[in-house]
Amino acid sequence: MSFDVSALPAYTEQNAMDIIVKSVAEGQLSKYAQIQPGVKGPTTINILDTDVVFQADGCSREASGTTTLTQRTITPGAIAVHEDLCMTDLAAKYTAVMLKQGLTAEKESVPFEEIYFAQKIAKVQDALGKAYWQGDTASGSANLNKFDGLDKLILAAGSAVNGNPTGITTGTGYTAGNIIGILLGMAELTPEAIAGADDLKLFVAPAQFLLYQRALADGNYFHYVSEGQVNSMPLIGFPNIEVVSDPGLTAVGGSPNNNIYLMRASNIHIGVDLPDEEANDVRSWYDENDRIYKVTMAFRTGVNVAFPDEIVRFALV
């Protein structure tokens, strides 16, 4: 609810130092997905499909073919992040030199406000990235039970292509020796309807992405690596498929046995109440009654896919 400074010694004479913030991996998914604004409650992804039936030309016509309208639903969760900051907690530590002069004035603002809010927003983005994949309303985790994520939704749809037909087990797991074979096997199972798409992504956890990089190095596939590529690179032999490292796929419990997904980026729909609200909808104020600086972030979001049958899903058995 407030600053925890128990790990800091009481303030003695020392130079004020820069506060170094840990780098936080932002969720990758929102960079690729379709963002659907105006989502306040269950909201449909409206899908139209039509077929074509050739007929012999003549002087008459007979209608044929069917156009089908279907829907899938984004069910969002309303999420809030609250924190109360008492600047008095900083007064007895090295941070005292950052406070404004005067007992009242020192409480009215966060002395390292820009760093604090940048870190807070990055943490929100990281937590959302995990929820978009691993969210489950039945979860005991507060960060995962606000809406269902893609892992659960794709499995529940029951129509994704099995990307592990040979039954690689958790005992074997992912290794530098098998990761290329796994990814190529998934690519070969790409549904014909999307095989030529230009937005095909293989979403993997960072641990699997590092294995892929290692395998490329071990196999001397250096021509597949471009300078500056940090979080994505092409798949060997499939120039239209991009392997993407997504921290959101890293299991919250730390398990290395994460699922891997091959799909079009345009198949993924993230619903929000306002575009970019997770970065912009921030309220902060000094409460004169409590003499506490208060911070609230509030947003509504959820996720789903339009075509579960166009997804290749790899899960260890």
PDB file of N, CA, C and O in Angstrom, residues 144-218:
ATOM      1  N   LEU A 144      -4.216 -12.922 -13.345  1.00  0.00           N
ATOM      2  CA  LEU A 144      -4.646 -13.769 -14.454  1.00  0.00           C
ATOM      3  C   LEU A 144      -6.149 -14.033 -14.489  1.00  0.00           C
ATOM      4  O   LEU A 144      -6.652 -14.553 -15.492  1.00  0.00           O
ATOM      5  N   ASN A 145      -6.891 -13.694 -13.436  1.00  0.00           N
ATOM      6  CA  ASN A 145      -8.294 -14.109 -13.375  1.00  0.00           C
ATOM      7  C   ASN A 145      -9.301 -13.033 -13.778  1.00  0.00           C
ATOM      8  O   ASN A 145     -10.481 -13.146 -13.482  1.00  0.00           O
ATOM      9  N   LYS A 146      -8.849 -12.006 -14.482  1.00  0.00           N
ATOM     10  CA  LYS A 146      -9.778 -10.944 -14.887  1.00  0.00           C
ATOM     11  C   LYS A 146     -10.451 -11.242 -16.222  1.00  0.00           C
ATOM     12  O   LYS A 146     -11.527 -10.737 -16.516  1.00  0.00           O
ATOM     13  N   PHE A 147      -9.816 -12.050 -17.063  1.00  0.00           N
ATOM     14  CA  PHE A 147     -10.425 -12.474 -18.328  1.00  0.00           C
ATOM     15  C   PHE A 147      -9.675 -13.720 -18.817  1.00  0.00           C
ATOM     16  O   PHE A 147      -8.562 -14.006 -18.372  1.00  0.00           O
ATOM     17  N   ASP A 148     -10.309 -14.455 -19.712  1.00  0.00           N
ATOM     18  CA  ASP A 148      -9.678 -15.649 -20.274  1.00  0.00           C
ATOM     19  C   ASP A 148      -8.695 -15.256 -21.372  1.00  0.00           C
ATOM     20  O   ASP A 148      -8.976 -14.374 -22.196  1.00  0.00           O
ATOM     21  N   GLY A 149      -7.532 -15.932 -21.384  1.00  0.00           N
ATOM     22  CA  GLY A 149      -6.507 -15.661 -22.375  1.00  0.00           C
ATOM     23  C   GLY A 149      -6.536 -16.663 -23.519  1.00  0.00           C
ATOM     24  O   GLY A 149      -7.354 -17.593 -23.561  1.00  0.00           O
ATOM     25  N   LEU A 150      -5.624 -16.480 -24.450  1.00  0.00           N
ATOM     26  CA  LEU A 150      -5.629 -17.276 -25.674  1.00  0.00           C
ATOM     27  C   LEU A 150      -5.355 -18.755 -25.435  1.00  0.00           C
ATOM     28  O   LEU A 150      -5.914 -19.613 -26.127  1.00  0.00           O
ATOM     29  N   ASP A 151      -4.493 -19.079 -24.475  1.00  0.00           N
ATOM     30  CA  ASP A 151      -4.248 -20.497 -24.167  1.00  0.00           C
ATOM     31  C   ASP A 151      -5.562 -21.225 -23.922  1.00  0.00           C
ATOM     32  O   ASP A 151      -5.834 -22.286 -24.502  1.00  0.00           O
ATOM     33  N   LYS A 152      -6.386 -20.666 -23.057  1.00  0.00           N
ATOM     34  CA  LYS A 152      -7.652 -21.296 -22.679  1.00  0.00           C
ATOM     35  C   LYS A 152      -8.664 -21.240 -23.822  1.00  0.00           C
ATOM     36  O   LYS A 152      -9.356 -22.235 -24.110  1.00  0.00           O
ATOM     37  N   LEU A 153      -8.759 -20.097 -24.487  1.00  0.00           N
ATOM     38  CA  LEU A 153      -9.771 -19.911 -25.515  1.00  0.00           C
ATOM     39  C   LEU A 153      -9.512 -20.793 -26.734  1.00  0.00           C
ATOM     40  O   LEU A 153     -10.445 -21.381 -27.303  1.00  0.00           O
ATOM     41  N   ILE A 154      -8.258 -20.893 -27.141  1.00  0.00           N
ATOM     42  CA  ILE A 154      -7.926 -21.710 -28.313  1.00  0.00           C
ATOM     43  C   ILE A 154      -8.146 -23.188 -28.009  1.00  0.00           C
ATOM     44  O   ILE A 154      -8.691 -23.940 -28.831  1.00  0.00           O
ATOM     45  N   LEU A 155      -7.746 -23.617 -26.820  1.00  0.00           N
ATOM     46  CA  LEU A 155      -7.955 -25.016 -26.434  1.00  0.00           C
ATOM     47  C   LEU A 155      -9.442 -25.335 -26.365  1.00  0.00           C
ATOM     48  O   LEU A 155      -9.898 -26.383 -26.831  1.00  0.00           O
ATOM     49  N   ALA A 156     -10.232 -24.410 -25.798  1.00  0.00           N
ATOM     50  CA  ALA A 156     -11.671 -24.640 -25.653  1.00  0.00           C
ATOM     51  C   ALA A 156     -12.371 -24.717 -27.005  1.00  0.00           C
ATOM     52  O   ALA A 156     -13.362 -25.445 -27.165  1.00  0.00           O
ATOM     53  N   ALA A 157     -11.875 -23.970 -27.989  1.00  0.00           N
ATOM     54  CA  ALA A 157     -12.505 -23.989 -29.313  1.00  0.00           C
ATOM     55  C   ALA A 157     -12.372 -25.364 -29.955  1.00  0.00           C
ATOM     56  O   ALA A 157     -13.239 -25.797 -30.727  1.00  0.00           O
ATOM     57  N   GLY A 158     -11.289 -26.069 -29.653  1.00  0.00           N
ATOM     58  CA  GLY A 158     -11.142 -27.456 -30.086  1.00  0.00           C
ATOM     59  C   GLY A 158     -10.890 -27.670 -31.565  1.00  0.00           C
ATOM     60  O   GLY A 158     -11.011 -28.803 -32.052  1.00  0.00           O
ATOM     61  N   SER A 159     -10.533 -26.619 -32.308  1.00  0.00           N
ATOM     62  CA  SER A 159     -10.364 -26.792 -33.754  1.00  0.00           C
ATOM     63  C   SER A 159      -8.968 -26.431 -34.245  1.00  0.00           C
ATOM     64  O   SER A 159      -8.713 -26.474 -35.455  1.00  0.00           O
ATOM     65  N   ALA A 160      -8.067 -26.063 -33.344  1.00  0.00           N
ATOM     66  CA  ALA A 160      -6.702 -25.752 -33.764  1.00  0.00           C
ATOM     67  C   ALA A 160      -6.001 -27.012 -34.250  1.00  0.00           C
ATOM     68  O   ALA A 160      -6.291 -28.129 -33.804  1.00  0.00           O
ATOM     69  N   VAL A 161      -5.064 -26.839 -35.170  1.00  0.00           N
ATOM     70  CA  VAL A 161      -4.288 -27.968 -35.682  1.00  0.00           C
ATOM     71  C   VAL A 161      -3.301 -28.411 -34.604  1.00  0.00           C
ATOM     72  O   VAL A 161      -2.638 -27.584 -33.967  1.00  0.00           O
ATOM     73  N   ASN A 162      -3.197 -29.711 -34.382  1.00  0.00           N
ATOM     74  CA  ASN A 162      -2.243 -30.251 -33.419  1.00  0.00           C
ATOM     75  C   ASN A 162      -0.830 -30.124 -33.981  1.00  0.00           C
ATOM     76  O   ASN A 162      -0.464 -30.807 -34.936  1.00  0.00           O
ATOM     77  N   GLY A 163      -0.034 -29.260 -33.391  1.00  0.00           N
ATOM     78  CA  GLY A 163       1.320 -29.022 -33.873  1.00  0.00           C
ATOM     79  C   GLY A 163       2.338 -29.996 -33.338  1.00  0.00           C
ATOM     80  O   GLY A 163       3.532 -29.881 -33.640  1.00  0.00           O
ATOM     81  N   ASN A 164       1.892 -30.971 -32.533  1.00  0.00           N
ATOM     82  CA  ASN A 164       2.799 -31.956 -31.938  1.00  0.00           C
ATOM     83  C   ASN A 164       2.293 -33.371 -32.241  1.00  0.00           C
ATOM     84  O   ASN A 164       1.998 -34.150 -31.331  1.00  0.00           O
ATOM     85  N   PRO A 165       2.182 -33.729 -33.528  1.00  0.00           N
ATOM     86  CA  PRO A 165       1.616 -35.037 -33.876  1.00  0.00           C
ATOM     87  C   PRO A 165       2.495 -36.209 -33.459  1.00  0.00           C
ATOM     88  O   PRO A 165       2.002 -37.329 -33.312  1.00  0.00           O
ATOM     89  N   THR A 166       3.796 -35.962 -33.250  1.00  0.00           N
ATOM     90  CA  THR A 166       4.685 -37.057 -32.850  1.00  0.00           C
ATOM     91  C   THR A 166       4.734 -37.230 -31.339  1.00  0.00           C
ATOM     92  O   THR A 166       5.400 -38.141 -30.840  1.00  0.00           O
ATOM     93  N   GLY A 167       4.052 -36.387 -30.595  1.00  0.00           N
ATOM     94  CA  GLY A 167       3.922 -36.562 -29.155  1.00  0.00           C
ATOM     95  C   GLY A 167       5.193 -36.312 -28.362  1.00  0.00           C
ATOM     96  O   GLY A 167       5.548 -37.100 -27.470  1.00  0.00           O
ATOM     97  N   ILE A 168       5.891 -35.216 -28.651  1.00  0.00           N
ATOM     98  CA  ILE A 168       7.067 -34.860 -27.851  1.00  0.00           C
ATOM     99  C   ILE A 168       6.608 -34.567 -26.429  1.00  0.00           C
ATOM    100  O   ILE A 168       5.655 -33.825 -26.206  1.00  0.00           O
ATOM    101  N   THR A 169       7.281 -35.135 -25.450  1.00  0.00           N
ATOM    102  CA  THR A 169       6.816 -35.077 -24.064  1.00  0.00           C
ATOM    103  C   THR A 169       7.488 -33.963 -23.269  1.00  0.00           C
ATOM    104  O   THR A 169       8.510 -33.408 -23.670  1.00  0.00           O
ATOM    105  N   THR A 170       6.905 -33.702 -22.108  1.00  0.00           N
ATOM    106  CA  THR A 170       7.510 -32.721 -21.196  1.00  0.00           C
ATOM    107  C   THR A 170       8.852 -33.230 -20.688  1.00  0.00           C
ATOM    108  O   THR A 170       9.720 -32.437 -20.326  1.00  0.00           O
ATOM    109  N   GLY A 171       9.007 -34.546 -20.655  1.00  0.00           N
ATOM    110  CA  GLY A 171      10.287 -35.114 -20.234  1.00  0.00           C
ATOM    111  C   GLY A 171      11.403 -34.770 -21.204  1.00  0.00           C
ATOM    112  O   GLY A 171      12.544 -34.527 -20.798  1.00  0.00           O
ATOM    113  N   THR A 172      11.069 -34.748 -22.477  1.00  0.00           N
ATOM    114  CA  THR A 172      12.047 -34.331 -23.494  1.00  0.00           C
ATOM    115  C   THR A 172      12.183 -32.827 -23.512  1.00  0.00           C
ATOM    116  O   THR A 172      13.286 -32.284 -23.512  1.00  0.00           O
ATOM    117  N   GLY A 173      11.055 -32.149 -23.542  1.00  0.00           N
ATOM    118  CA  GLY A 173      11.048 -30.693 -23.505  1.00  0.00           C
ATOM    119  C   GLY A 173      11.615 -30.071 -24.770  1.00  0.00           C
ATOM    120  O   GLY A 173      11.821 -30.727 -25.797  1.00  0.00           O
ATOM    121  N   TYR A 174      11.851 -28.766 -24.682  1.00  0.00           N
ATOM    122  CA  TYR A 174      12.432 -28.023 -25.791  1.00  0.00           C
ATOM    123  C   TYR A 174      13.945 -27.979 -25.613  1.00  0.00           C
ATOM    124  O   TYR A 174      14.447 -27.688 -24.526  1.00  0.00           O
ATOM    125  N   THR A 175      14.671 -28.254 -26.691  1.00  0.00           N
ATOM    126  CA  THR A 175      16.124 -28.215 -26.649  1.00  0.00           C
ATOM    127  C   THR A 175      16.636 -27.537 -27.920  1.00  0.00           C
ATOM    128  O   THR A 175      15.905 -27.384 -28.910  1.00  0.00           O
ATOM    129  N   ALA A 176      17.914 -27.147 -27.885  1.00  0.00           N
ATOM    130  CA  ALA A 176      18.521 -26.576 -29.085  1.00  0.00           C
ATOM    131  C   ALA A 176      18.569 -27.604 -30.201  1.00  0.00           C
ATOM    132  O   ALA A 176      18.621 -27.252 -31.387  1.00  0.00           O
ATOM    133  N   GLY A 177      18.516 -28.879 -29.824  1.00  0.00           N
ATOM    134  CA  GLY A 177      18.560 -29.937 -30.824  1.00  0.00           C
ATOM    135  C   GLY A 177      17.232 -30.209 -31.498  1.00  0.00           C
ATOM    136  O   GLY A 177      17.208 -30.736 -32.616  1.00  0.00           O
ATOM    137  N   ASN A 178      16.104 -29.863 -30.831  1.00  0.00           N
ATOM    138  CA  ASN A 178      14.805 -30.189 -31.451  1.00  0.00           C
ATOM    139  C   ASN A 178      13.967 -28.966 -31.800  1.00  0.00           C
ATOM    140  O   ASN A 178      12.919 -29.100 -32.434  1.00  0.00           O
ATOM    141  N   ILE A 179      14.392 -27.772 -31.400  1.00  0.00           N
ATOM    142  CA  ILE A 179      13.525 -26.604 -31.569  1.00  0.00           C
ATOM    143  C   ILE A 179      13.286 -26.277 -33.040  1.00  0.00           C
ATOM    144  O   ILE A 179      12.167 -25.930 -33.437  1.00  0.00           O
ATOM    145  N   ILE A 180      14.325 -26.395 -33.885  1.00  0.00           N
ATOM    146  CA  ILE A 180      14.120 -26.105 -35.306  1.00  0.00           C
ATOM    147  C   ILE A 180      13.150 -27.113 -35.910  1.00  0.00           C
ATOM    148  O   ILE A 180      12.238 -26.739 -36.666  1.00  0.00           O
ATOM    149  N   GLY A 181      13.306 -28.387 -35.561  1.00  0.00           N
ATOM    150  CA  GLY A 181      12.396 -29.405 -36.066  1.00  0.00           C
ATOM    151  C   GLY A 181      10.957 -29.149 -35.638  1.00  0.00           C
ATOM    152  O   GLY A 181      10.020 -29.344 -36.414  1.00  0.00           O
ATOM    153  N   ILE A 182      10.761 -28.698 -34.387  1.00  0.00           N
ATOM    154  CA  ILE A 182       9.420 -28.391 -33.891  1.00  0.00           C
ATOM    155  C   ILE A 182       8.803 -27.251 -34.701  1.00  0.00           C
ATOM    156  O   ILE A 182       7.652 -27.341 -35.157  1.00  0.00           O
ATOM    157  N   LEU A 183       9.554 -26.178 -34.893  1.00  0.00           N
ATOM    158  CA  LEU A 183       9.020 -25.010 -35.594  1.00  0.00           C
ATOM    159  C   LEU A 183       8.766 -25.319 -37.074  1.00  0.00           C
ATOM    160  O   LEU A 183       7.742 -24.899 -37.634  1.00  0.00           O
ATOM    161  N   LEU A 184       9.674 -26.055 -37.705  1.00  0.00           N
ATOM    162  CA  LEU A 184       9.462 -26.425 -39.107  1.00  0.00           C
ATOM    163  C   LEU A 184       8.267 -27.365 -39.248  1.00  0.00           C
ATOM    164  O   LEU A 184       7.494 -27.265 -40.207  1.00  0.00           O
ATOM    165  N   GLY A 185       8.109 -28.282 -38.281  1.00  0.00           N
ATOM    166  CA  GLY A 185       6.964 -29.177 -38.312  1.00  0.00           C
ATOM    167  C   GLY A 185       5.653 -28.425 -38.213  1.00  0.00           C
ATOM    168  O   GLY A 185       4.679 -28.755 -38.902  1.00  0.00           O
ATOM    169  N   MET A 186       5.631 -27.397 -37.377  1.00  0.00           N
ATOM    170  CA  MET A 186       4.426 -26.573 -37.268  1.00  0.00           C
ATOM    171  C   MET A 186       4.159 -25.828 -38.565  1.00  0.00           C
ATOM    172  O   MET A 186       3.010 -25.737 -39.014  1.00  0.00           O
ATOM    173  N   ALA A 187       5.213 -25.304 -39.166  1.00  0.00           N
ATOM    174  CA  ALA A 187       5.048 -24.567 -40.422  1.00  0.00           C
ATOM    175  C   ALA A 187       4.475 -25.461 -41.509  1.00  0.00           C
ATOM    176  O   ALA A 187       3.644 -25.041 -42.313  1.00  0.00           O
ATOM    177  N   GLU A 188       4.916 -26.720 -41.543  1.00  0.00           N
ATOM    178  CA  GLU A 188       4.421 -27.656 -42.553  1.00  0.00           C
ATOM    179  C   GLU A 188       2.953 -28.007 -42.337  1.00  0.00           C
ATOM    180  O   GLU A 188       2.277 -28.484 -43.259  1.00  0.00           O
ATOM    181  N   LEU A 189       2.453 -27.761 -41.128  1.00  0.00           N
ATOM    182  CA  LEU A 189       1.046 -28.041 -40.814  1.00  0.00           C
ATOM    183  C   LEU A 189       0.155 -26.815 -40.977  1.00  0.00           C
ATOM    184  O   LEU A 189      -1.036 -26.868 -40.669  1.00  0.00           O
ATOM    185  N   THR A 190       0.720 -25.717 -41.482  1.00  0.00           N
ATOM    186  CA  THR A 190      -0.058 -24.491 -41.665  1.00  0.00           C
ATOM    187  C   THR A 190      -1.278 -24.772 -42.536  1.00  0.00           C
ATOM    188  O   THR A 190      -1.144 -25.347 -43.625  1.00  0.00           O
ATOM    189  N   PRO A 191      -2.469 -24.401 -42.094  1.00  0.00           N
ATOM    190  CA  PRO A 191      -3.663 -24.609 -42.924  1.00  0.00           C
ATOM    191  C   PRO A 191      -3.498 -23.958 -44.289  1.00  0.00           C
ATOM    192  O   PRO A 191      -2.957 -22.857 -44.411  1.00  0.00           O
ATOM    193  N   GLU A 192      -3.943 -24.654 -45.315  1.00  0.00           N
ATOM    194  CA  GLU A 192      -3.762 -24.188 -46.684  1.00  0.00           C
ATOM    195  C   GLU A 192      -4.337 -22.797 -46.909  1.00  0.00           C
ATOM    196  O   GLU A 192      -3.774 -21.986 -47.660  1.00  0.00           O
ATOM    197  N   ALA A 193      -5.443 -22.479 -46.225  1.00  0.00           N
ATOM    198  CA  ALA A 193      -6.109 -21.198 -46.445  1.00  0.00           C
ATOM    199  C   ALA A 193      -5.243 -20.002 -46.076  1.00  0.00           C
ATOM    200  O   ALA A 193      -5.447 -18.897 -46.575  1.00  0.00           O
ATOM    201  N   ILE A 194      -4.261 -20.212 -45.192  1.00  0.00           N
ATOM    202  CA  ILE A 194      -3.436 -19.085 -44.748  1.00  0.00           C
ATOM    203  C   ILE A 194      -1.956 -19.275 -45.070  1.00  0.00           C
ATOM    204  O   ILE A 194      -1.124 -18.446 -44.693  1.00  0.00           O
ATOM    205  N   ALA A 195      -1.617 -20.332 -45.790  1.00  0.00           N
ATOM    206  CA  ALA A 195      -0.207 -20.665 -46.020  1.00  0.00           C
ATOM    207  C   ALA A 195       0.558 -19.546 -46.714  1.00  0.00           C
ATOM    208  O   ALA A 195       1.755 -19.370 -46.491  1.00  0.00           O
ATOM    209  N   GLY A 196      -0.129 -18.775 -47.546  1.00  0.00           N
ATOM    210  CA  GLY A 196       0.548 -17.702 -48.269  1.00  0.00           C
ATOM    211  C   GLY A 196       0.408 -16.342 -47.626  1.00  0.00           C
ATOM    212  O   GLY A 196       0.808 -15.326 -48.220  1.00  0.00           O
ATOM    213  N   ALA A 197      -0.127 -16.286 -46.407  1.00  0.00           N
ATOM    214  CA  ALA A 197      -0.351 -15.001 -45.739  1.00  0.00           C
ATOM    215  C   ALA A 197       0.980 -14.328 -45.410  1.00  0.00           C
ATOM    216  O   ALA A 197       1.989 -14.990 -45.165  1.00  0.00           O
ATOM    217  N   ASP A 198       0.954 -12.996 -45.402  1.00  0.00           N
ATOM    218  CA  ASP A 198       2.186 -12.256 -45.139  1.00  0.00           C
ATOM    219  C   ASP A 198       2.315 -11.804 -43.688  1.00  0.00           C
ATOM    220  O   ASP A 198       3.222 -11.046 -43.349  1.00  0.00           O
ATOM    221  N   ASP A 199       1.415 -12.267 -42.818  1.00  0.00           N
ATOM    222  CA  ASP A 199       1.495 -11.868 -41.401  1.00  0.00           C
ATOM    223  C   ASP A 199       1.520 -13.085 -40.481  1.00  0.00           C
ATOM    224  O   ASP A 199       1.047 -13.027 -39.342  1.00  0.00           O
ATOM    225  N   LEU A 200       2.099 -14.186 -40.954  1.00  0.00           N
ATOM    226  CA  LEU A 200       2.183 -15.395 -40.139  1.00  0.00           C
ATOM    227  C   LEU A 200       3.256 -15.234 -39.067  1.00  0.00           C
ATOM    228  O   LEU A 200       4.394 -14.850 -39.351  1.00  0.00           O
ATOM    229  N   LYS A 201       2.880 -15.535 -37.828  1.00  0.00           N
ATOM    230  CA  LYS A 201       3.792 -15.414 -36.690  1.00  0.00           C
ATOM    231  C   LYS A 201       3.847 -16.737 -35.934  1.00  0.00           C
ATOM    232  O   LYS A 201       2.825 -17.390 -35.713  1.00  0.00           O
ATOM    233  N   LEU A 202       5.054 -17.098 -35.537  1.00  0.00           N
ATOM    234  CA  LEU A 202       5.256 -18.215 -34.620  1.00  0.00           C
ATOM    235  C   LEU A 202       5.571 -17.603 -33.267  1.00  0.00           C
ATOM    236  O   LEU A 202       6.679 -17.111 -33.034  1.00  0.00           O
ATOM    237  N   PHE A 203       4.594 -17.603 -32.373  1.00  0.00           N
ATOM    238  CA  PHE A 203       4.774 -16.998 -31.059  1.00  0.00           C
ATOM    239  C   PHE A 203       5.384 -18.020 -30.105  1.00  0.00           C
ATOM    240  O   PHE A 203       4.804 -19.079 -29.852  1.00  0.00           O
ATOM    241  N   VAL A 204       6.560 -17.682 -29.594  1.00  0.00           N
ATOM    242  CA  VAL A 204       7.261 -18.559 -28.657  1.00  0.00           C
ATOM    243  C   VAL A 204       7.653 -17.757 -27.430  1.00  0.00           C
ATOM    244  O   VAL A 204       7.752 -16.527 -27.472  1.00  0.00           O
ATOM    245  N   ALA A 205       7.883 -18.449 -26.313  1.00  0.00           N
ATOM    246  CA  ALA A 205       8.391 -17.787 -25.111  1.00  0.00           C
ATOM    247  C   ALA A 205       9.865 -17.437 -25.318  1.00  0.00           C
ATOM    248  O   ALA A 205      10.546 -18.035 -26.161  1.00  0.00           O
ATOM    249  N   PRO A 206      10.393 -16.456 -24.588  1.00  0.00           N
ATOM    250  CA  PRO A 206      11.801 -16.085 -24.747  1.00  0.00           C
ATOM    251  C   PRO A 206      12.761 -17.261 -24.596  1.00  0.00           C
ATOM    252  O   PRO A 206      13.780 -17.317 -25.296  1.00  0.00           O
ATOM    253  N   ALA A 207      12.454 -18.214 -23.711  1.00  0.00           N
ATOM    254  CA  ALA A 207      13.337 -19.372 -23.532  1.00  0.00           C
ATOM    255  C   ALA A 207      13.442 -20.184 -24.813  1.00  0.00           C
ATOM    256  O   ALA A 207      14.531 -20.641 -25.198  1.00  0.00           O
ATOM    257  N   GLN A 208      12.317 -20.366 -25.517  1.00  0.00           N
ATOM    258  CA  GLN A 208      12.342 -21.103 -26.766  1.00  0.00           C
ATOM    259  C   GLN A 208      12.998 -20.280 -27.884  1.00  0.00           C
ATOM    260  O   GLN A 208      13.655 -20.830 -28.775  1.00  0.00           O
ATOM    261  N   PHE A 209      12.810 -18.970 -27.828  1.00  0.00           N
ATOM    262  CA  PHE A 209      13.450 -18.106 -28.822  1.00  0.00           C
ATOM    263  C   PHE A 209      14.973 -18.164 -28.696  1.00  0.00           C
ATOM    264  O   PHE A 209      15.692 -18.215 -29.705  1.00  0.00           O
ATOM    265  N   LEU A 210      15.468 -18.198 -27.462  1.00  0.00           N
ATOM    266  CA  LEU A 210      16.908 -18.316 -27.247  1.00  0.00           C
ATOM    267  C   LEU A 210      17.433 -19.660 -27.756  1.00  0.00           C
ATOM    268  O   LEU A 210      18.526 -19.753 -28.315  1.00  0.00           O
ATOM    269  N   LEU A 211      16.634 -20.721 -27.574  1.00  0.00           N
ATOM    270  CA  LEU A 211      17.023 -22.024 -28.107  1.00  0.00           C
ATOM    271  C   LEU A 211      17.095 -21.981 -29.631  1.00  0.00           C
ATOM    272  O   LEU A 211      17.994 -22.580 -30.240  1.00  0.00           O
ATOM    273  N   TYR A 212      16.149 -21.289 -30.247  1.00  0.00           N
ATOM    274  CA  TYR A 212      16.150 -21.160 -31.707  1.00  0.00           C
ATOM    275  C   TYR A 212      17.397 -20.414 -32.175  1.00  0.00           C
ATOM    276  O   TYR A 212      18.066 -20.822 -33.143  1.00  0.00           O
ATOM    277  N   GLN A 213      17.744 -19.327 -31.469  1.00  0.00           N
ATOM    278  CA  GLN A 213      18.960 -18.594 -31.804  1.00  0.00           C
ATOM    279  C   GLN A 213      20.194 -19.489 -31.670  1.00  0.00           C
ATOM    280  O   GLN A 213      21.099 -19.460 -32.512  1.00  0.00           O
ATOM    281  N   ARG A 214      20.228 -20.266 -30.596  1.00  0.00           N
ATOM    282  CA  ARG A 214      21.358 -21.171 -30.369  1.00  0.00           C
ATOM    283  C   ARG A 214      21.428 -22.213 -31.490  1.00  0.00           C
ATOM    284  O   ARG A 214      22.518 -22.533 -32.002  1.00  0.00           O
ATOM    285  N   ALA A 215      20.287 -22.735 -31.885  1.00  0.00           N
ATOM    286  CA  ALA A 215      20.262 -23.750 -32.942  1.00  0.00           C
ATOM    287  C   ALA A 215      20.735 -23.167 -34.271  1.00  0.00           C
ATOM    288  O   ALA A 215      21.415 -23.842 -35.050  1.00  0.00           O
ATOM    289  N   LEU A 216      20.368 -21.913 -34.541  1.00  0.00           N
ATOM    290  CA  LEU A 216      20.839 -21.263 -35.764  1.00  0.00           C
ATOM    291  C   LEU A 216      22.364 -21.138 -35.752  1.00  0.00           C
ATOM    292  O   LEU A 216      23.036 -21.366 -36.764  1.00  0.00           O
ATOM    293  N   ALA A 217      22.901 -20.768 -34.580  1.00  0.00           N
ATOM    294  CA  ALA A 217      24.352 -20.633 -34.464  1.00  0.00           C
ATOM    295  C   ALA A 217      25.037 -21.996 -34.609  1.00  0.00           C
ATOM    296  O   ALA A 217      26.034 -22.135 -35.329  1.00  0.00           O
ATOM    297  N   ASP A 218      24.486 -23.009 -33.934  1.00  0.00           N
ATOM    298  CA  ASP A 218      25.075 -24.347 -34.004  1.00  0.00           C
ATOM    299  C   ASP A 218      25.049 -24.903 -35.426  1.00  0.00           C
ATOM    300  O   ASP A 218      25.934 -25.661 -35.823  1.00  0.00           O
TER     301      ASP A 218
END
